[in-house]
Short mmCIF file of C-alpha atoms in Angstrom, two decimals:
data_model
loop_
_atom_site.label_atom_id
_atom_site.label_comp_id
_atom_site.label_asym_id
_atom_site.label_seq_id
_atom_site.Cartn_x
_atom_site.Cartn_y
_atom_site.Cartn_z
CA MET I 1 -17.44 -33.47 -9.05
CA ASN I 2 -18.73 -33.86 -5.50
CA SER I 3 -19.76 -31.06 -3.12
CA ALA I 4 -16.45 -31.02 -1.22
CA PRO I 5 -13.94 -28.53 -2.62
CA THR I 6 -11.59 -29.99 -5.19
CA LEU I 7 -8.02 -28.74 -5.09
CA VAL I 8 -6.03 -29.43 -8.25
CA LEU I 9 -2.47 -28.83 -9.36
CA VAL I 10 -1.93 -28.77 -13.13
CA MET I 11 1.81 -29.34 -13.49
CA GLY I 12 4.43 -29.69 -16.19
CA VAL I 13 7.32 -27.86 -17.77
CA SER I 14 6.91 -24.59 -19.66
CA GLY I 15 4.94 -25.01 -22.85
CA SER I 16 2.91 -27.95 -21.56
CA GLY I 17 -0.31 -25.91 -21.38
CA LYS I 18 -0.72 -25.56 -17.62
CA SER I 19 -2.49 -22.21 -17.83
CA HIS I 20 -4.70 -23.08 -20.78
CA ILE I 21 -5.74 -26.46 -19.40
CA GLY I 22 -5.99 -25.11 -15.85
CA LYS I 23 -8.42 -22.38 -16.91
CA ARG I 24 -10.55 -24.86 -18.86
CA LEU I 25 -10.55 -27.29 -15.95
CA ALA I 26 -11.54 -24.53 -13.52
CA GLU I 27 -14.43 -23.52 -15.79
CA ALA I 28 -15.59 -27.13 -16.14
CA THR I 29 -15.54 -27.70 -12.37
CA ASP I 30 -16.71 -24.28 -11.14
CA ALA I 31 -13.37 -23.66 -9.46
CA ASP I 32 -11.17 -20.60 -9.18
CA PHE I 33 -7.95 -20.58 -11.20
CA ILE I 34 -4.53 -19.27 -10.18
CA ASP I 35 -1.60 -19.11 -12.56
CA ALA I 36 1.48 -19.61 -10.40
CA ASP I 37 3.56 -17.49 -12.80
CA ASP I 38 1.56 -14.45 -11.65
CA HIS I 39 3.00 -14.89 -8.16
CA HIS I 40 6.75 -15.05 -8.87
CA SER I 41 8.76 -12.32 -7.22
CA PRO I 42 10.06 -9.49 -9.42
CA THR I 43 13.57 -10.84 -8.77
CA SER I 44 12.64 -14.29 -10.07
CA ILE I 45 10.91 -12.83 -13.14
CA ALA I 46 13.98 -10.72 -13.91
CA LYS I 47 16.20 -13.78 -13.50
CA MET I 48 14.10 -15.88 -15.88
CA SER I 49 13.87 -12.97 -18.36
CA ARG I 50 17.67 -13.02 -18.53
CA GLY I 51 17.52 -16.74 -19.34
CA GLU I 52 18.68 -17.82 -15.88
CA PRO I 53 16.91 -20.83 -14.37
CA LEU I 54 15.48 -20.50 -10.87
CA ASN I 55 16.97 -22.52 -8.03
CA ASP I 56 15.26 -24.12 -5.04
CA GLY I 57 15.80 -21.00 -2.91
CA ASP I 58 14.14 -18.81 -5.55
CA ARG I 59 11.09 -21.05 -5.48
CA GLU I 60 10.69 -21.53 -1.72
CA GLY I 61 8.61 -18.44 -0.86
CA TRP I 62 6.65 -18.77 -4.10
CA LEU I 63 5.62 -22.34 -3.28
CA GLU I 64 4.63 -21.33 0.27
CA THR I 65 2.43 -18.57 -1.20
CA LEU I 66 0.73 -21.12 -3.48
CA ALA I 67 0.24 -23.55 -0.57
CA GLY I 68 -1.43 -20.67 1.30
CA PHE I 69 -3.89 -20.19 -1.58
CA LEU I 70 -4.76 -23.89 -1.39
CA ARG I 71 -5.22 -23.72 2.40
CA ASN I 72 -7.39 -20.62 2.10
CA HIS I 73 -9.65 -22.13 -0.54
CA ALA I 74 -10.01 -25.39 1.39
CA SER I 75 -10.96 -23.52 4.58
CA ARG I 76 -13.64 -21.60 2.66
CA GLY I 77 -14.98 -24.76 0.97
CA ARG I 78 -14.02 -23.34 -2.44
CA SER I 79 -12.48 -25.40 -5.26
CA LEU I 80 -9.19 -24.22 -6.79
CA VAL I 81 -7.04 -25.14 -9.76
CA ILE I 82 -3.42 -23.95 -9.75
CA GLY I 83 -1.22 -24.09 -12.85
CA CYS I 84 2.35 -24.52 -11.60
CA SER I 85 5.44 -26.29 -12.93
CA ALA I 86 6.01 -28.12 -9.58
CA LEU I 87 8.99 -29.85 -11.16
CA LYS I 88 10.27 -31.68 -8.08
CA ARG I 89 8.58 -33.99 -5.61
CA ARG I 90 9.54 -31.71 -2.71
CA TYR I 91 7.81 -28.78 -4.45
CA ARG I 92 4.64 -30.84 -4.75
CA ASP I 93 5.04 -31.87 -1.09
CA THR I 94 5.13 -28.16 -0.14
CA LEU I 95 1.90 -27.61 -2.07
CA ARG I 96 0.33 -30.66 -0.41
CA GLY I 97 1.12 -28.95 2.92
CA GLY I 98 -1.69 -26.56 1.99
CA ALA I 99 -3.92 -29.32 0.64
CA PRO I 100 -3.27 -32.91 1.73
CA ASP I 101 -5.93 -34.14 -0.73
CA LEU I 102 -4.39 -32.26 -3.66
CA LYS I 103 -5.20 -33.85 -7.02
CA ILE I 104 -2.45 -33.59 -9.62
CA LEU I 105 -2.71 -33.47 -13.39
CA TYR I 106 0.73 -33.93 -14.98
CA LEU I 107 0.92 -32.63 -18.55
CA HIS I 108 3.83 -34.16 -20.45
CA GLY I 109 5.01 -34.20 -24.03
CA SER I 110 7.97 -34.40 -26.34
CA ARG I 111 10.71 -31.78 -26.22
CA GLU I 112 9.96 -30.94 -29.87
CA LEU I 113 6.28 -30.19 -29.19
CA LEU I 114 7.15 -28.19 -26.07
CA LEU I 115 9.72 -26.13 -28.01
CA SER I 116 7.30 -25.41 -30.83
CA ARG I 117 4.77 -24.13 -28.31
CA LEU I 118 7.33 -21.98 -26.51
CA ARG I 119 8.55 -20.45 -29.76
CA ALA I 120 4.97 -19.51 -30.67
CA ARG I 121 4.38 -17.65 -27.38
CA GLN I 122 4.54 -13.87 -27.32
CA GLY I 123 5.40 -11.68 -24.35
CA HIS I 124 6.20 -14.37 -21.79
CA PHE I 125 9.22 -14.02 -19.49
CA PHE I 126 10.30 -17.64 -19.99
CA GLN I 127 12.82 -17.52 -22.83
CA GLY I 128 15.18 -19.89 -24.60
CA ASP I 129 15.71 -23.53 -25.42
CA HIS I 130 18.24 -23.86 -22.60
CA MET I 131 15.56 -22.80 -20.08
CA LEU I 132 13.34 -25.66 -21.25
CA ASP I 133 16.28 -28.05 -21.11
CA SER I 134 16.98 -26.90 -17.55
CA GLN I 135 13.39 -27.64 -16.57
CA LEU I 136 13.49 -31.03 -18.25
CA ARG I 137 16.70 -31.86 -16.32
CA ASP I 138 15.13 -30.75 -13.02
CA LEU I 139 11.83 -32.53 -13.64
CA GLU I 140 11.04 -35.38 -11.29
CA PRO I 141 7.98 -36.82 -13.05
CA PRO I 142 5.29 -37.86 -10.61
CA ASP I 143 4.59 -41.55 -10.20
CA GLU I 144 1.28 -42.95 -11.42
CA ASP I 145 0.03 -43.04 -7.80
CA GLU I 146 0.84 -39.34 -7.33
CA ALA I 147 -0.72 -37.87 -10.46
CA ILE I 148 -2.91 -38.46 -13.47
CA ARG I 149 -0.54 -38.24 -16.44
CA LEU I 150 -1.85 -36.99 -19.77
CA ASP I 151 0.00 -36.32 -23.01
CA ILE I 152 -0.17 -32.78 -24.40
CA SER I 153 -0.69 -34.14 -27.90
CA LEU I 154 -4.32 -34.73 -26.84
CA SER I 155 -6.77 -31.88 -27.45
CA PRO I 156 -7.51 -29.59 -24.49
CA GLU I 157 -11.06 -30.95 -24.44
CA GLU I 158 -9.78 -34.54 -24.23
CA ILE I 159 -7.34 -33.64 -21.46
CA VAL I 160 -9.99 -31.91 -19.33
CA SER I 161 -12.68 -34.55 -19.84
CA THR I 162 -10.26 -37.44 -19.25
CA PHE I 163 -8.94 -35.86 -16.06
CA ILE I 164 -12.45 -35.23 -14.70
CA GLU I 165 -13.44 -38.78 -15.64
CA ARG I 166 -10.43 -40.28 -13.85
CA LEU I 167 -11.04 -38.15 -10.75
CA GLY I 168 -14.52 -39.60 -10.48
CA ALA I 169 -13.26 -43.19 -10.86
#
């Protein structure tokens, strides 16, 4: 990557591998990594733990916090990768408010693969098939001109290397 800071959003529904891929991408590009889930309010975490989907109001302050991280890193000349669902275009627009040159990696896959990954997770607050279905209903997939789209059936190594390759193109 070039010497200017690179600001990246790794997005997708739960189970798509945002955290895993985001950490690998951050390591490969000498960037910091932030898992957006670590910045949900206790109220939102409790809501999701009960199997209740978040609404736009629940996400508003959370997205502004994440946009602040992007702004802060950009002002310090430091690269950052954020793993965040960013399901709707307006959520991504809020994040772009902190980083107009935000690069987006959209991880997508079949419902079956996503469910199998979610069922294998231990100790995460995101619970239940209906929560995944809610995210899939809310998802506004980014257009090809907004994001680099990669299928989660690829290996993590392939996803990271392909994304880096396409960023340089």
